Tab-separated table of C-alpha atoms and ligand atoms in Angstrom:
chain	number	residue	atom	x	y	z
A	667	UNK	CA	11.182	-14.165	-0.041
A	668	UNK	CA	12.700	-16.174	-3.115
A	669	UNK	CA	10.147	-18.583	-4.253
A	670	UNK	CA	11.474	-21.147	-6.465
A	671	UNK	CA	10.238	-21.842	-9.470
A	672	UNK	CA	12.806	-24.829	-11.095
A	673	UNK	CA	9.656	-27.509	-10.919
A	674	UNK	CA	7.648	-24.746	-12.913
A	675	UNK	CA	10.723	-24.016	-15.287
A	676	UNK	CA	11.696	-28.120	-15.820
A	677	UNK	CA	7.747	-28.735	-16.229
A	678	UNK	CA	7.559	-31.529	-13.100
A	679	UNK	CA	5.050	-29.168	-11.782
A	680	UNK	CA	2.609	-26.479	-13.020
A	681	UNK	CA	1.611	-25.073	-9.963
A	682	UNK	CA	3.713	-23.661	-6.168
A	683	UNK	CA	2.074	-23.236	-3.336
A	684	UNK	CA	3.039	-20.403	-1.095
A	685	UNK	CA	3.093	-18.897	2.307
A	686	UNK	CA	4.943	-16.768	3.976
A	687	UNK	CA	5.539	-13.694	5.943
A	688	UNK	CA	7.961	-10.854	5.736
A	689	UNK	CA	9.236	-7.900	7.378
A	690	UNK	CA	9.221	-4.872	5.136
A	691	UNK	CA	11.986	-3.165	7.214
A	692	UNK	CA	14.509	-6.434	6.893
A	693	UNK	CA	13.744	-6.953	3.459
A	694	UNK	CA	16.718	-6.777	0.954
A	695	UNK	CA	14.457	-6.037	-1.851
A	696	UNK	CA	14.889	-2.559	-3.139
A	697	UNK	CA	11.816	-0.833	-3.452
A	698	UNK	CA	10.334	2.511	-2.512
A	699	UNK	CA	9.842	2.485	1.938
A	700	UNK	CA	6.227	2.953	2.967
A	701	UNK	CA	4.969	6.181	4.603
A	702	UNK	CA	7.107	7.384	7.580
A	703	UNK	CA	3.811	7.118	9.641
A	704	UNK	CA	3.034	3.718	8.617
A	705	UNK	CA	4.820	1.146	11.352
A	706	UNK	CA	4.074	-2.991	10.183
A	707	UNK	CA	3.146	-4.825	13.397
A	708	UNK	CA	5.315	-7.397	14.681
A	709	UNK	CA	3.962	-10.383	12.607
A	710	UNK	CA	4.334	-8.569	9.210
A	711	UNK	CA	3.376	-9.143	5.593
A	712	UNK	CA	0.971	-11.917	5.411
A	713	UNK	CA	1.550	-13.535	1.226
A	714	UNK	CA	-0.350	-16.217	0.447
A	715	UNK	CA	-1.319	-17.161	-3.018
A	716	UNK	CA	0.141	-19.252	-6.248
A	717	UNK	CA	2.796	-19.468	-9.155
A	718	UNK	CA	0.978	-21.676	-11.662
A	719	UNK	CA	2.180	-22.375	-15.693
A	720	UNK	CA	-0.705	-21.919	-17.571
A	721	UNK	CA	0.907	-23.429	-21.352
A	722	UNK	CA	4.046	-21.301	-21.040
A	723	UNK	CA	2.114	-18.661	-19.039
A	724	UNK	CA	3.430	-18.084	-15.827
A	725	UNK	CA	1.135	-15.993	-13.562
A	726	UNK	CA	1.734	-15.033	-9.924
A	727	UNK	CA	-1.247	-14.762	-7.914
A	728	UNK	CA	-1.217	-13.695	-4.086
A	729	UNK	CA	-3.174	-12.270	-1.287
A	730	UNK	CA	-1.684	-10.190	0.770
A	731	UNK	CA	-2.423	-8.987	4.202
A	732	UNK	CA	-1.396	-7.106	6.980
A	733	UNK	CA	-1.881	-5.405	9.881
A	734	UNK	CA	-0.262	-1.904	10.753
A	735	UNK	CA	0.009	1.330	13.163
A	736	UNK	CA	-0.855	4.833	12.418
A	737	UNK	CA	-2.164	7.527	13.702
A	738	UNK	CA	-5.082	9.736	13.279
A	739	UNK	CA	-3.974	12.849	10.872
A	740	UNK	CA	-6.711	14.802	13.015
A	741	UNK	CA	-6.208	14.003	17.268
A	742	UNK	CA	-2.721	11.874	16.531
A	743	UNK	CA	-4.056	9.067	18.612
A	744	UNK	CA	-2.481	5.746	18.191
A	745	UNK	CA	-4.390	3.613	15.170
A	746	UNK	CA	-4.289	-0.536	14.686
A	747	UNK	CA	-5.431	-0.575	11.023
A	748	UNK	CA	-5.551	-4.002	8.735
A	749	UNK	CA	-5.349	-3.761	4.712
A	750	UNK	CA	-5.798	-6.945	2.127
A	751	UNK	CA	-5.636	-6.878	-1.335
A	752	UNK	CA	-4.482	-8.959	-4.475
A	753	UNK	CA	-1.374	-8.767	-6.416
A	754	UNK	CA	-1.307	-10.018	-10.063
A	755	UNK	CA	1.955	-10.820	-11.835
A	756	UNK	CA	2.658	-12.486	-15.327
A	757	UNK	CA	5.711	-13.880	-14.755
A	758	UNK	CA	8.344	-12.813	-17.183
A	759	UNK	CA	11.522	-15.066	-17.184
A	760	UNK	CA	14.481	-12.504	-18.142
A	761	UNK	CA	18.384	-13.410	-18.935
A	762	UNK	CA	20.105	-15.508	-21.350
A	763	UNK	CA	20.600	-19.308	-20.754
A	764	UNK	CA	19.161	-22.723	-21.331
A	765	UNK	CA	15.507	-23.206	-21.141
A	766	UNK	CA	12.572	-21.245	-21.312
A	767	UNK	CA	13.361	-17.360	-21.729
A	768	UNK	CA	10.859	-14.630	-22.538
A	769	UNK	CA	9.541	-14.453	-25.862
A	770	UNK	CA	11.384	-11.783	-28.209
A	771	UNK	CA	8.129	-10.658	-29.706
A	772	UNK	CA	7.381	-8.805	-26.685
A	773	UNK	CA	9.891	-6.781	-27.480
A	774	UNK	CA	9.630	-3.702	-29.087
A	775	UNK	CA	12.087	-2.086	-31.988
A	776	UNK	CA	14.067	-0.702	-29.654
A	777	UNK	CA	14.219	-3.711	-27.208
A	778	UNK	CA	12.471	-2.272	-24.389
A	779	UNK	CA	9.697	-4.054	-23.277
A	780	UNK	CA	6.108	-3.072	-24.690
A	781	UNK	CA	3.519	-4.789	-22.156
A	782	UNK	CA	2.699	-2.938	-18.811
A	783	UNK	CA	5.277	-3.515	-16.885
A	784	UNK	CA	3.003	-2.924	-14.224
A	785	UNK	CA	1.968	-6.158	-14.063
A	786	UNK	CA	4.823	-7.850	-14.615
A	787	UNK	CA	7.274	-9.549	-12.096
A	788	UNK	CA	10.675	-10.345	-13.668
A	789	UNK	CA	12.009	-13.623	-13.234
A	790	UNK	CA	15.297	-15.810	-13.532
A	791	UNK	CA	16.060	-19.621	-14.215
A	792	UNK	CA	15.372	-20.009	-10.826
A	793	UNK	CA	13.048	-18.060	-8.455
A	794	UNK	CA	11.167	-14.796	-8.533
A	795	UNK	CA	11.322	-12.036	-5.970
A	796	UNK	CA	8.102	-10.483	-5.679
A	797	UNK	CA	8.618	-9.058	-1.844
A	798	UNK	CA	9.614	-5.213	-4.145
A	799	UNK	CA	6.448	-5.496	-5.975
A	800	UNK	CA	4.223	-6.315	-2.632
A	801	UNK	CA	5.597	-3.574	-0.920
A	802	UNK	CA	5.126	-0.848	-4.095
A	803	UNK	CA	1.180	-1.837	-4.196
A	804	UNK	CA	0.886	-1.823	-0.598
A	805	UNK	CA	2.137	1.912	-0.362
A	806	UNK	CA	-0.266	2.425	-3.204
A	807	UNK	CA	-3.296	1.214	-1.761
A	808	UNK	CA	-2.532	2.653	1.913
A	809	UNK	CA	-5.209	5.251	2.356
A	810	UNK	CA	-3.550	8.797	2.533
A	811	UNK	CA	-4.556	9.647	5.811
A	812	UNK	CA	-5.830	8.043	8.627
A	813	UNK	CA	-9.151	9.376	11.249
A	814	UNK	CA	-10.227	7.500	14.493
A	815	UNK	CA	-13.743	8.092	13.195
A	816	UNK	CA	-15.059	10.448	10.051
A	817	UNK	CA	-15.899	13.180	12.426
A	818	UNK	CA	-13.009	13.065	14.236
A	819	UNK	CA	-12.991	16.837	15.813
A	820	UNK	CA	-9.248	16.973	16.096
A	821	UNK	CA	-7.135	19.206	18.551
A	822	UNK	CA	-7.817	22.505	20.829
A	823	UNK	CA	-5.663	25.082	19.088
A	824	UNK	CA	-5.055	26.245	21.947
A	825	UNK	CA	-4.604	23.750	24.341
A	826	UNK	CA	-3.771	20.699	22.026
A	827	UNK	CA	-6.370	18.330	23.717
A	828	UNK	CA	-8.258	16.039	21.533
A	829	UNK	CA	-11.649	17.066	21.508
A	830	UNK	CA	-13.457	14.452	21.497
A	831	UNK	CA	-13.224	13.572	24.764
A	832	UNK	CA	-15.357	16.731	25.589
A	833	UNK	CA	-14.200	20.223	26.450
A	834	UNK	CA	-11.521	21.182	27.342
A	835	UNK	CA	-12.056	24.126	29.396
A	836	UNK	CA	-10.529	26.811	27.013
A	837	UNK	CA	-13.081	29.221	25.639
A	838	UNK	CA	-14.136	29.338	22.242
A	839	UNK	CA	-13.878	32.691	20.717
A	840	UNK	CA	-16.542	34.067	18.294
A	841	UNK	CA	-15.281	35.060	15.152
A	842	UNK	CA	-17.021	38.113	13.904
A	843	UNK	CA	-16.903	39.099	10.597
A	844	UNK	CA	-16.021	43.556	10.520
A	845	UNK	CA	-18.536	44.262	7.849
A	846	UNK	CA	-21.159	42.335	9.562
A	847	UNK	CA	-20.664	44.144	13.135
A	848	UNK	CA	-20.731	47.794	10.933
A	849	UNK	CA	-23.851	46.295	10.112
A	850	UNK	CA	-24.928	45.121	13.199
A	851	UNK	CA	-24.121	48.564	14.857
A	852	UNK	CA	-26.216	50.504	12.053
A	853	UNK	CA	-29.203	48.168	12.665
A	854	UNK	CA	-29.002	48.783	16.417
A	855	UNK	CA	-28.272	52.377	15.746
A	856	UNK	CA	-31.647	52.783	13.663
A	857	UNK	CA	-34.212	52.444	16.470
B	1084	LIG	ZN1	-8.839	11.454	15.696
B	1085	LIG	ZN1	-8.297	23.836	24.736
């Protein structure tokens, strides 16, 4: 989503609403995918939140939300999982031209810029694009697996049935370690 910040940049206004949702699949932004196992339901990325000029600061400020699919790393059963979290931007207005441009002190020696870049969302004349950066701290904060419950027992590796919804008819074989049935053997051997 471009979210337009001229009334920020001409000073008429000091503060933009937004709200909006996106798709992360039709995005144009380019930014690292999410997790092959990760599938955004139908009414996608929820981003609501604020571009506000605080004396020649400009911060964005959003909420994000959504809801996804996944599946259990354990039984592979079908997961509806939400996630929310914050995303915190100073605004950085890049590129030549009239008006307000970033201040050169930020720079270091060799030009490059010395604050975490992190944190900052780069900006033109005109609008920022922050879809990228919502879509690199959502894969970030995604937990890296996924269980139907903690004690999830997972498959039969035999059978492949999940578990949990009680036995499955194959037998369970003991394992027995060899030094422990010498053992066992010599103790029963004794008497
Ligand atoms: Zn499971
Ligand atoms: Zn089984």
């Amino acid at each position: 989503m471009k979210i337009d910040i001229t009334e920020l940049m001409n000073h008429r206004s000091y503060r933009i609403d937004f709200d909006y949702r996106f798709d992360p699949g039709k995005t144009d932004a380019e930014c690292v995918g999410l997790p092959d196992d990760i599938r955004i339901c139908e009414n996608g990325i929820h981003v609501t939140g604020t571009v506000s000029d605080n004396l020649g600061i400009m911060t964005f400020s959003a909420e994000v939300s959504a809801e996804y699919e996944t599946v259990c790393a354990r039984c592979l059963e079908e997961l509806h999982r939400s996630i929310d979290f914050p995303v915190e931007r100073t605004v950085v207005v890049s590129g030549s031209g009239s008006g307000r441009s970033f201040d050169k002190s930020h720079l270091s020696d060799d030009g490059e810029w010395d604050g975490v870049t992190d944190d900052v969302l780069f900006a033109n004349e005109s609008w920022i694009l922050p879809d990228a950066d919502i879509i690199e701290e959502l894969s970030l904060r995604l937990p890296m697996f996924s269980l139907c419950s903690d004690d999830c027992p997972g498959l039969c590796p035999k059978c492949g049935k999940p578990l949990k919804d009680g036995p499955c008819g194959c037998e369970e074989e003991e394992y027995v370690n060899p030094q422990m049935a010498i053992l066992k053997k010599l103790l029963e051997n004794k008497d």
